[in-house]
Amino acid sequence: MESSSSALPDIRQELLLGAPIENVWEMVSTAQGLGTWFMPGNLEPMEGHEFILEAGPFGQSPCQVTEVHPPHKLSFRWGKDWILTFQLHEQPEGTEFTLIHSGWDADKRTEFGQAHAMVRERMEQGWVGIVQKLAQVVK
């Protein structure tokens, strides 16, 4: 049996935010919160909820919420191949935030015809700035 060796590693970003977990949850699980640091969209934290992210020059990305465990975890399918997961853990000094962007495959191309491997490299850099933006907006 062949195993798929074309899978690429998940992108992971971890950050300690000096804010209560409820505040961070609000920023990652609501349309209003997500729009302040990531992309505008109509996310609702309900399993099965289908929503759109406004990906600027790339147009609209269809998404679907796959997992919700308030205030600790939210996952959604992003586009046709990716899963985005936000994990939150309470710490004495605030909230540990982990972003996991999975679903990368060296043999696949995005809806826009770009190779996953190329996009992954760009997104890995991009996420660094995006989670920093979250750190700036969360109180």
Tab-separated table of C-alpha atoms in Angstrom, residues 19-30 70-72 88 90 94-95 138-139:
chain	number	residue	atom	x	y	z
A	19	ALA	CA	-5.046	39.028	27.070
A	20	PRO	CA	-7.727	36.866	28.702
A	21	ILE	CA	-8.731	33.757	26.721
A	22	GLU	CA	-12.314	35.064	26.246
A	23	ASN	CA	-10.971	38.163	24.476
A	24	VAL	CA	-8.710	36.130	22.209
A	25	TRP	CA	-11.576	33.707	21.463
A	26	GLU	CA	-13.725	36.676	20.403
A	27	MET	CA	-10.998	37.763	17.945
A	28	VAL	CA	-10.601	34.332	16.330
A	29	SER	CA	-14.178	33.008	16.351
A	30	THR	CA	-16.299	35.931	15.128
A	70	PRO	CA	-15.152	27.468	22.934
A	71	PRO	CA	-12.952	29.074	24.056
A	72	HIS	CA	-10.154	26.652	23.147
A	88	LEU	CA	-6.083	28.740	22.735
A	90	GLU	CA	-4.943	29.788	29.287
A	94	GLY	CA	-2.362	35.511	29.264
A	95	THR	CA	-3.351	33.204	26.416
A	138	VAL	CA	-6.386	41.872	21.069
A	139	LYS	CA	-6.802	43.488	24.507
